[in-house]
Tab-separated table of C-alpha atoms and ligand atoms in Angstrom:
chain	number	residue	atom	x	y	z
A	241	UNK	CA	8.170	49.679	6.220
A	242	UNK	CA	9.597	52.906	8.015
A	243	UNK	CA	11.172	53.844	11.347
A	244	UNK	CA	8.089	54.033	13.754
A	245	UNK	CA	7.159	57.541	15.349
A	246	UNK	CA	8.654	56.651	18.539
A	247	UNK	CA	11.763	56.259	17.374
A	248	UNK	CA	13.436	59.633	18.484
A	249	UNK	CA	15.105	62.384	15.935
A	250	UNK	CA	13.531	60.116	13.160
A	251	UNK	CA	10.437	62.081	11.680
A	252	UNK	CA	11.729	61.431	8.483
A	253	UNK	CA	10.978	58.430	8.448
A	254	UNK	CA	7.432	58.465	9.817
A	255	UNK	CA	6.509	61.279	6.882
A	256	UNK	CA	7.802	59.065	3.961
A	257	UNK	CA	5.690	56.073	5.884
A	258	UNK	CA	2.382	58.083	5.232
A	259	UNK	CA	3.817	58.757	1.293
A	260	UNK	CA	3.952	55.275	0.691
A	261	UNK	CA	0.627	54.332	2.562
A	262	UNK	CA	-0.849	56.374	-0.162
A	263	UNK	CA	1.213	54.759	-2.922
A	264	UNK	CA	-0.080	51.725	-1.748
A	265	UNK	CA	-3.389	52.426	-1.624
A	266	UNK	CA	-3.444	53.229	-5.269
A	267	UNK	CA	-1.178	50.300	-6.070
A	268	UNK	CA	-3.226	47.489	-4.454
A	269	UNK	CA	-6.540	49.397	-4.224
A	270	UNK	CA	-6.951	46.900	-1.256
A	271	UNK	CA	-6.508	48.934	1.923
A	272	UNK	CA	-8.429	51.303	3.385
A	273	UNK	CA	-7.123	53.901	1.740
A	274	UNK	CA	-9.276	57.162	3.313
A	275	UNK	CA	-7.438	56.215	7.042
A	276	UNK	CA	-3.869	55.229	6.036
A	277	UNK	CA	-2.334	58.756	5.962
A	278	UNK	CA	-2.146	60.419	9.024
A	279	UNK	CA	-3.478	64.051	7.803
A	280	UNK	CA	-1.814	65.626	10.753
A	281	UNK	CA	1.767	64.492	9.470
A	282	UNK	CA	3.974	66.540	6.811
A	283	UNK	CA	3.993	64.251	3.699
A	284	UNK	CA	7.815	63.217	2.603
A	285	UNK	CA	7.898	63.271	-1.602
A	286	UNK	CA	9.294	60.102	-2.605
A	287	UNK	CA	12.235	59.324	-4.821
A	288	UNK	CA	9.706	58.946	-7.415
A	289	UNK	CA	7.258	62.112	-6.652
A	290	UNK	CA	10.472	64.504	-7.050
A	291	UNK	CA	12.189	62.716	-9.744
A	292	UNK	CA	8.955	63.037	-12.263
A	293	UNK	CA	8.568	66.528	-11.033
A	294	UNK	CA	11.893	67.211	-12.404
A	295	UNK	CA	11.750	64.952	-15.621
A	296	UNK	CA	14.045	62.388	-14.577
A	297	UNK	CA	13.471	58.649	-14.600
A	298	UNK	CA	14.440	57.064	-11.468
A	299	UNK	CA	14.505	53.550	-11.852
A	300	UNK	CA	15.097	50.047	-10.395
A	301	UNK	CA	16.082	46.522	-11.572
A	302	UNK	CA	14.204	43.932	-9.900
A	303	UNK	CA	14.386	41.025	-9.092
A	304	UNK	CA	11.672	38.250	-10.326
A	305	UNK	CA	12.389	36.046	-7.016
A	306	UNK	CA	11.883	38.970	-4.538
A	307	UNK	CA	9.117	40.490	-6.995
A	308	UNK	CA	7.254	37.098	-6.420
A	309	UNK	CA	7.491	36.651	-2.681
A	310	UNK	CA	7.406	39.937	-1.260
A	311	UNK	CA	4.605	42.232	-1.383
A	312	UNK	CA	6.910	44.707	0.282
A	313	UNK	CA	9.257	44.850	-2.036
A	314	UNK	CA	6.556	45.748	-5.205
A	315	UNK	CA	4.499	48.501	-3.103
A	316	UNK	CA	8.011	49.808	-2.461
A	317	UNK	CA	9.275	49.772	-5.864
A	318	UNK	CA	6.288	51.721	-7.253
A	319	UNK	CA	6.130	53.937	-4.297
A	320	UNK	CA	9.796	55.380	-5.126
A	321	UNK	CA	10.449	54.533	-8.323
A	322	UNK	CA	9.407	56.160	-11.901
A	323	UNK	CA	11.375	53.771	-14.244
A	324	UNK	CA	11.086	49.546	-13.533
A	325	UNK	CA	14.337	47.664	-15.506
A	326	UNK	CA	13.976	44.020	-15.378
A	327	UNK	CA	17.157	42.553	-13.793
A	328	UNK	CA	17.681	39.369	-15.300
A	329	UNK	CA	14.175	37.757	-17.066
A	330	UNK	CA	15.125	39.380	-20.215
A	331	UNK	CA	18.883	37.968	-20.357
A	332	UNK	CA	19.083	35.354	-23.463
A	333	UNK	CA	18.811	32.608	-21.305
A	334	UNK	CA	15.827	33.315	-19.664
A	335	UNK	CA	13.902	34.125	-22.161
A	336	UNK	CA	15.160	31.795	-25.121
A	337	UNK	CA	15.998	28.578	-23.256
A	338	UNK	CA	15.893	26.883	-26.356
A	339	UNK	CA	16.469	27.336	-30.584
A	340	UNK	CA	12.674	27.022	-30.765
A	341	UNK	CA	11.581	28.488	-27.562
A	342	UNK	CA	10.571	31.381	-26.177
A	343	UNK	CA	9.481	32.128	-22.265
A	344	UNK	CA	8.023	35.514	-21.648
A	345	UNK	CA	6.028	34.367	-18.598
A	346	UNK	CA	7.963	36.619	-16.033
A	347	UNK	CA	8.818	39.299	-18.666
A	348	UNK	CA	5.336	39.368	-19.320
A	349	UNK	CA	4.125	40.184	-15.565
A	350	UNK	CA	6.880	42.590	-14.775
A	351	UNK	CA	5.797	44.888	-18.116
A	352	UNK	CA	1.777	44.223	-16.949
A	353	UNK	CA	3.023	45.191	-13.795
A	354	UNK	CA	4.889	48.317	-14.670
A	355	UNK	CA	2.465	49.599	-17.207
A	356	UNK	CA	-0.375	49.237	-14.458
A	357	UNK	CA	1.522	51.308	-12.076
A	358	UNK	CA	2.206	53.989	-14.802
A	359	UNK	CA	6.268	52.865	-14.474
A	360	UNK	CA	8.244	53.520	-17.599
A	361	UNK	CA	10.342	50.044	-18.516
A	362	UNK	CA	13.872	50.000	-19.572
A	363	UNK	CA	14.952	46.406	-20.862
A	364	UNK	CA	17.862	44.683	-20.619
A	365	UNK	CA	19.444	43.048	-22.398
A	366	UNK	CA	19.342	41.697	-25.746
A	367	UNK	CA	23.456	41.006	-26.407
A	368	UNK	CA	25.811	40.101	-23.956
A	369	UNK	CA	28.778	38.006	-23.481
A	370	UNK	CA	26.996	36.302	-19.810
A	371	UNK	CA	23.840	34.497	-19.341
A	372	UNK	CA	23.494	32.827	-22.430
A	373	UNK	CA	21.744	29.124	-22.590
A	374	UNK	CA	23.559	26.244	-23.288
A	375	UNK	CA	22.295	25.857	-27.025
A	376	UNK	CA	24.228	28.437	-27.898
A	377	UNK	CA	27.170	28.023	-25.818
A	378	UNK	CA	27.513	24.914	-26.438
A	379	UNK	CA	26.483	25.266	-29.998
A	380	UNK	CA	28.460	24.966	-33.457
A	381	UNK	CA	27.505	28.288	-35.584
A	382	UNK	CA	28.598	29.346	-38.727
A	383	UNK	CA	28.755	33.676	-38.691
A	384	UNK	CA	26.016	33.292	-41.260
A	385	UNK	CA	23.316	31.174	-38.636
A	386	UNK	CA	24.768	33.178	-35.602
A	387	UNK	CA	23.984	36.380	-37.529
A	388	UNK	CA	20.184	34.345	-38.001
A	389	UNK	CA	20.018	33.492	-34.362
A	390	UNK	CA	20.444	36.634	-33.126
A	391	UNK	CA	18.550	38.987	-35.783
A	392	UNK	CA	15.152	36.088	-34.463
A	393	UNK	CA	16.071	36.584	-31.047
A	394	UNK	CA	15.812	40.559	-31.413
A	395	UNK	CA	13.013	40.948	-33.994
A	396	UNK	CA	11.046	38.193	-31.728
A	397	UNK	CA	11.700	40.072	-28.504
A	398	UNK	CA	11.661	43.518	-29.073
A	399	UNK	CA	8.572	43.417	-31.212
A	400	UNK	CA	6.696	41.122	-28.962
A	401	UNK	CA	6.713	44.792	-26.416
A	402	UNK	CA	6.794	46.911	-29.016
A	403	UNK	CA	5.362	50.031	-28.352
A	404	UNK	CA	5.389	49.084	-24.580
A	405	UNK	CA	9.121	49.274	-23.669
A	406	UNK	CA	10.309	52.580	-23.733
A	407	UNK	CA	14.293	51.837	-24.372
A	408	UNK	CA	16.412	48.884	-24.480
A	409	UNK	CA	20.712	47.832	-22.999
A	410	UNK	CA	20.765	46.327	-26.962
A	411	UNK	CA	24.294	45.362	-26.344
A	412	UNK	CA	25.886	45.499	-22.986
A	413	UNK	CA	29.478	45.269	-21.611
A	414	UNK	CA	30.931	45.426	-25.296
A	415	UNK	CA	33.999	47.202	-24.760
A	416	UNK	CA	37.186	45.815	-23.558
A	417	UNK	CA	39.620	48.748	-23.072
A	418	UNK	CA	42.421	47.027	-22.619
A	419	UNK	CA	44.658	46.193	-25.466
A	420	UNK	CA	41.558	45.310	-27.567
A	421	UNK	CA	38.855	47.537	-28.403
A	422	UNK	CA	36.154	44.976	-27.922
A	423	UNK	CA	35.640	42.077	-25.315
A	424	UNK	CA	36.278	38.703	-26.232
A	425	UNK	CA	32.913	37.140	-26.893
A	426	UNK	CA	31.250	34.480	-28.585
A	427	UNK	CA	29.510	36.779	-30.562
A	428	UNK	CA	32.833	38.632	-31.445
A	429	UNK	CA	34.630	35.542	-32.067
A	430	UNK	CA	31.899	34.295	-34.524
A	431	UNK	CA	30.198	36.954	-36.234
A	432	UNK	CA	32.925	39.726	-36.006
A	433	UNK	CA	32.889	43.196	-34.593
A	434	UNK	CA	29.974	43.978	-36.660
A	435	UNK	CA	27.573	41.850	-34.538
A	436	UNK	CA	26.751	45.423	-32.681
A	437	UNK	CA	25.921	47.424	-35.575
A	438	UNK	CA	23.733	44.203	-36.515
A	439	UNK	CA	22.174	44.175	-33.356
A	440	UNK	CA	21.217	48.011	-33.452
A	441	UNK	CA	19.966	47.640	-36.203
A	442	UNK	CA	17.656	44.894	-36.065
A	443	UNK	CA	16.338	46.614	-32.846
A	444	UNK	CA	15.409	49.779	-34.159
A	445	UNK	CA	13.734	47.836	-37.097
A	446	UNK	CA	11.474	45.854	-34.544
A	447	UNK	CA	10.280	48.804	-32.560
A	448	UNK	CA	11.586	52.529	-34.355
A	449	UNK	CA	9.878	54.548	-31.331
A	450	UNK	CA	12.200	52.684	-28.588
A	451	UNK	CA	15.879	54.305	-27.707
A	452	UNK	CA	18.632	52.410	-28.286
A	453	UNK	CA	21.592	51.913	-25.365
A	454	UNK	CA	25.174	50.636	-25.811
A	455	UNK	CA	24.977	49.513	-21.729
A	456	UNK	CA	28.704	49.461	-20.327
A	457	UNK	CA	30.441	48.998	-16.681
A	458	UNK	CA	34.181	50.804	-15.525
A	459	UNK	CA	33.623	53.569	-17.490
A	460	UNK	CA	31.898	56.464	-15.440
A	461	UNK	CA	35.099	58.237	-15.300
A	462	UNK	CA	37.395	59.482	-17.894
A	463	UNK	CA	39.509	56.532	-18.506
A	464	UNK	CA	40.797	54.133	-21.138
A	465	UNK	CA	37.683	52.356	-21.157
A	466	UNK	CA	35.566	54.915	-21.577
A	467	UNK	CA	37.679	56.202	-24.127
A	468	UNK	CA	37.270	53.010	-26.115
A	469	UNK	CA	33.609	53.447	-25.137
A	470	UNK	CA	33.341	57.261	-26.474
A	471	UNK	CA	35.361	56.009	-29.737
A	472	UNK	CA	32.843	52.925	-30.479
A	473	UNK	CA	29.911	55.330	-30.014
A	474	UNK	CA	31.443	57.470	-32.234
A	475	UNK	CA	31.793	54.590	-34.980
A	476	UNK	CA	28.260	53.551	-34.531
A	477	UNK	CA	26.760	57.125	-35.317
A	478	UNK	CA	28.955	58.016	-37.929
A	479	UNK	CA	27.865	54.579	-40.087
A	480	UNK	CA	24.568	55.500	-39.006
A	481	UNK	CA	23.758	53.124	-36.796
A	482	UNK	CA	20.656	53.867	-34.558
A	483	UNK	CA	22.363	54.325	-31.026
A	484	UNK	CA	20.367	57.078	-28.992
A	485	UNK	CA	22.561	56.870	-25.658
A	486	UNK	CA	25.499	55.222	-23.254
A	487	UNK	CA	24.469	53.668	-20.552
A	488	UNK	CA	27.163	53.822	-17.180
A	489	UNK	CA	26.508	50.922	-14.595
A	490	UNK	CA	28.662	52.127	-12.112
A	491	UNK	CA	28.706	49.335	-9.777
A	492	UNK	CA	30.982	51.351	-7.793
A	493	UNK	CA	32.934	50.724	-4.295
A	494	UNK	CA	34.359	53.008	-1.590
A	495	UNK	CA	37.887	51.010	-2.082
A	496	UNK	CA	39.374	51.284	-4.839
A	497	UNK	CA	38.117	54.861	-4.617
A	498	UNK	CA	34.805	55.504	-7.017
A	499	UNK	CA	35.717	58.435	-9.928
A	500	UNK	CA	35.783	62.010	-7.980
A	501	UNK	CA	33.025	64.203	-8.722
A	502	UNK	CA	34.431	66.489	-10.760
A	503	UNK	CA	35.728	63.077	-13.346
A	504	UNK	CA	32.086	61.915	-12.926
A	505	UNK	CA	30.863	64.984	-14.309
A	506	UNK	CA	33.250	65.581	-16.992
A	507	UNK	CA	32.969	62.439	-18.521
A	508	UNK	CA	29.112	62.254	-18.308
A	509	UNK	CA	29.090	65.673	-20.276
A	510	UNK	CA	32.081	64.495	-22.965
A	511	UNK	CA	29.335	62.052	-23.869
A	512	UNK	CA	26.439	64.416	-23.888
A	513	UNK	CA	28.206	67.009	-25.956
A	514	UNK	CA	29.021	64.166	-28.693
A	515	UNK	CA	25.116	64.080	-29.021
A	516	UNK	CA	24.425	60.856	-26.873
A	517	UNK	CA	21.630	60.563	-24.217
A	518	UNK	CA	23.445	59.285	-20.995
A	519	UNK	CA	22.015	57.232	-18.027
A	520	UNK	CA	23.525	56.138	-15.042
A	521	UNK	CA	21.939	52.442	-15.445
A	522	UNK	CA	22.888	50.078	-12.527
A	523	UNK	CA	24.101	51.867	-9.423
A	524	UNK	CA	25.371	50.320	-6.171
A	525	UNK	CA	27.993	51.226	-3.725
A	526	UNK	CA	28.976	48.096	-2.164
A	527	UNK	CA	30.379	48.375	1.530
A	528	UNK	CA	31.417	45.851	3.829
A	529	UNK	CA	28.680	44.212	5.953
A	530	UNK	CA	30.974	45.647	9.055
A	531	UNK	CA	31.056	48.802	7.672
A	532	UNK	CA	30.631	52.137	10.246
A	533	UNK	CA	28.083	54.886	10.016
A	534	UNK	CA	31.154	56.520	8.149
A	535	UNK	CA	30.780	54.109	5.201
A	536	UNK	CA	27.422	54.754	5.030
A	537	UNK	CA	28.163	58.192	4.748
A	538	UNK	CA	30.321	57.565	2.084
A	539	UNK	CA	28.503	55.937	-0.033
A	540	UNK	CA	25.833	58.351	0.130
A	541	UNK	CA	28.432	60.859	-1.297
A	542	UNK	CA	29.088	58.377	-3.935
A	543	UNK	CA	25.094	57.769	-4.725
A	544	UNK	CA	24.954	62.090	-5.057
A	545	UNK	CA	27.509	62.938	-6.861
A	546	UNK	CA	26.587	60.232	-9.887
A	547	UNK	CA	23.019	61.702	-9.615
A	548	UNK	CA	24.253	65.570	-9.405
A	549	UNK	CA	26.502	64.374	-12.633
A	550	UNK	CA	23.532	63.193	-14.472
A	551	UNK	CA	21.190	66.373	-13.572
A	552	UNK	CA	23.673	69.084	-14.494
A	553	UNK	CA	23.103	67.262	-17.903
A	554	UNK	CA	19.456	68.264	-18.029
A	555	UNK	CA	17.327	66.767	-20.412
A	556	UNK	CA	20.761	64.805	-22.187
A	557	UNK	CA	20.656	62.634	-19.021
A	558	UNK	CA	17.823	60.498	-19.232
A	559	UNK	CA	17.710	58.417	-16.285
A	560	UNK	CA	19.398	57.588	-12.934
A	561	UNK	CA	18.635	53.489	-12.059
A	562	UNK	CA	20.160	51.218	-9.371
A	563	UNK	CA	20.326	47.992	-9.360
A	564	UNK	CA	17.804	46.830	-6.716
A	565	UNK	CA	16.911	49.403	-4.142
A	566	UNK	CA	16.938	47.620	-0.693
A	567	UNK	CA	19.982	45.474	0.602
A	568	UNK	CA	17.588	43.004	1.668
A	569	UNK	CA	17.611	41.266	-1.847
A	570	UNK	CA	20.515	41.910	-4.262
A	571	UNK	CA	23.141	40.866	-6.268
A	572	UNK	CA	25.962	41.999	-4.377
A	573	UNK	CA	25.947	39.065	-1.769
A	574	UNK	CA	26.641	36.147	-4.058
A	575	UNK	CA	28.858	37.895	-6.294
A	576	UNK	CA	30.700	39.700	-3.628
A	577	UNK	CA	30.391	38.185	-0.856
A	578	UNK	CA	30.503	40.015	2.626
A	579	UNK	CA	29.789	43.343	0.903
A	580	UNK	CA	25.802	43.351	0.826
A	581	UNK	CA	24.997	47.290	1.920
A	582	UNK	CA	25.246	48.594	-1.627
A	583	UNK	CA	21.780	50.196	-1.937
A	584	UNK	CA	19.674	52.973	-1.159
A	585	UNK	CA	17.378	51.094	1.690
A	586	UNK	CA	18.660	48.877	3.819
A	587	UNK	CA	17.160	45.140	4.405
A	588	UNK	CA	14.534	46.184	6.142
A	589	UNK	CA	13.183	48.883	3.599
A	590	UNK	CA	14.434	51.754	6.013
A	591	UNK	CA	16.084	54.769	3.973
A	592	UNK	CA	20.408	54.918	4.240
A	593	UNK	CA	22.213	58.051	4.142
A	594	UNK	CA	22.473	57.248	0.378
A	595	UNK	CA	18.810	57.383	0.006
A	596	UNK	CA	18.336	60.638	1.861
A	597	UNK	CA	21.451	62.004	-0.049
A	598	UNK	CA	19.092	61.226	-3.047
A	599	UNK	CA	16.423	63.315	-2.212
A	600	UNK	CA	18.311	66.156	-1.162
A	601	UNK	CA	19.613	65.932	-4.401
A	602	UNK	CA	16.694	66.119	-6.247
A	603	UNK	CA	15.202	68.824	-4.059
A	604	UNK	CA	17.892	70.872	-4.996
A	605	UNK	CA	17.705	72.829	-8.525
B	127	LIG	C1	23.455	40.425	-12.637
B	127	LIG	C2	22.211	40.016	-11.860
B	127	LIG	O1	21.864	41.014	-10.938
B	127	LIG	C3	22.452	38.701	-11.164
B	127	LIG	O2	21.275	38.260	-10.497
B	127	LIG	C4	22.894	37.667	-12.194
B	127	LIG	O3	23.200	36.458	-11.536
B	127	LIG	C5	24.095	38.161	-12.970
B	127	LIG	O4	23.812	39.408	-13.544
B	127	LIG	N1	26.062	43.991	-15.176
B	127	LIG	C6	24.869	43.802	-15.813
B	127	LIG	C7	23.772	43.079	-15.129
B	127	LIG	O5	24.671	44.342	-16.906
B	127	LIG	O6	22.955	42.365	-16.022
B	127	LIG	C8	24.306	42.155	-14.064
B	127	LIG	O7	23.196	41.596	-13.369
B	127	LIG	C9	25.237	42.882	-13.141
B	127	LIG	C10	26.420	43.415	-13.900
């Protein structure tokens, strides 16, 4: 998985290899565990080791296609990661591909998975404007059976892991920030603005332990958006709607320049000090595949200061997630294409500058 020992000026590497040996061995319970760690090498923590040490969730979406094929890719997610955020097998159309129907197969495996490797799961997402099947795309609702549809779809899903998934994105990418307070949707369009409070509702009924998220993207920095963003919180809390936190994607790039530190910070806190929980909830950079050690480097800064924005928080920010962790498998390719390098290892599981920048981070008080 890591740089070899040969490699020269690379220790680094060769300590974390040892580190995730071990997480391996506990993982699998299938190698021989007593000879994988070199005892005569300085263990590196992991992402995970110094994130739980410091209360912090560091998670990971993943991905059900690399999650299948690559055993790789699981003993690395639950070597460095706390927090395990399915990345699409929750979306509406995954896991309601019909009126009557219901699939939790992969849902099913990545919370058995999670829960046997002591990971905390964040799902996404009940409401959102994308990935939704062709029944109800295509479909003729009245706001009365839309309001039906969706109070089954989030009684029927939350409550099926009740008690096993720790928080939820119950509405995500809500807010439009433009001239209109709330994106066009076919929930908007049907049911009316109200469909969120609805939503939150109906989620905190199915499971009252879980937090509740409003999950939103172009908003880590003080802008319009995230005024909008602040302002619709506000509303939700103040009809007493059961909204515990704002999650921040930031899906960020190097150009157009990500928010500066300083806005990063500021607008994490303006959120915390109106009495929401904050995470950061999908982080990438994304970089040009051509991109110089100098991007890299960038986009390590990037990757720190959204993590040192969350920590000065404390205990208000409750977890820092990317979306995917290696470059090898992600969603930047096909949606971006020709700007792949967005995450912390690269696509052959070897830590970036943005990974290290992570764990000097959380090494740091
Ligand atoms: C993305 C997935 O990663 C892709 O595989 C899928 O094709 C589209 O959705 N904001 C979100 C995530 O909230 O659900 C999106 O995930 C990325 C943008």
């Amino acid at each position: 998985m890591w740089a070899s020992r040969r490699r020269p000026g690379r220790t680094y590497h060769t300590r974390a290899r040892s580190s995730t040996l071990l997480h391996l061995c506990l993982v699998v319970g299938a190698l021989e565990c007593g000879s994988a760690a070199d005892p005569s090498v300085p263990q590196q923590a992991t992402l995970r080791q110094l994130a739980e040490a410091r209360h912090l969730l560091v998670g990971a979406a993943v991905a059900m296609n690399a999650y299948n094929a690559d055993t790789q890719y699981r003993a690395t997610l639950v070597a460095q990661y706390g927090c395990l955020v399915p990345g699409n097998v929750m979306k509406f159309d995954q896991i309601h591909p019909s009126p009557t129907q219901y699939d939790f197969a992969n849902a099913d495996e990545l919370v058995r998975f999670a829960q046997a490797n002591r990971m905390v799961i964040h799902g996404h997402t009940l409401v959102w404007y994308l990935s939704l099947p062709a029944w109800i795309t295509g479909g003729t609702f009245t706001k009365a059976q839309l309001l039906q549809v969706l109070e089954d779809h989030i009684t029927t899903v939350v409550g099926r892991y009740r008690g096993r998934i720790a928080s939820w994105d119950v509405v995500n990418e809500v807010v439009d920030g433009t001239a209109a307070p709330l994106r066009s949707s076919l929930w908007l369009q049907v049911i009316g603005p109200e469909y969120i409070d609805s939503a939150f509702v109906w989620a905190h009924r199915a499971d009252p332990a879980a937090k509740l998220y409003l999950n939103d993207t172009h908003a880590e920095g003080v802008n319009r958006k995230s005024d909008a963003l602040l302002a619709l919180v506000q509303g939700l809390r103040s009809r007493g709607i059961p909204i515990d936190g704002v999650g921040f994607e930031a899906h960020l790039t190097l150009t157009p320049p990500p928010p500066t530190a300083d806005d990063l910070r500021a607008n994490l806190a303006r959120f915390a000090n109106a009495g929401f929980d904050v995470r950061i909830s999908e982080m990438d950079v994304r970089i040009a595949d051509t991109a110089d050690a100098s991007a890299l480097l960038a986009e390590a800064t990037v990757y720190r200061n959204a993590l040192d924005a969350c920590l000065r928080l404390g205990s208000r920010c409750t977890g820092f997630t990317t979306w995917g962790f290696t470059d090898r498998y992600g969603w930047i390719p096909s949606a971006y294409p020709g700007f792949g390098r967005a995450l912390p290892l690269d696509e052959h599981y070897e830590p970036k500058p943005a990974y290290q920048a992570l764990i000097a981070r959380l090494q740091e008080p």
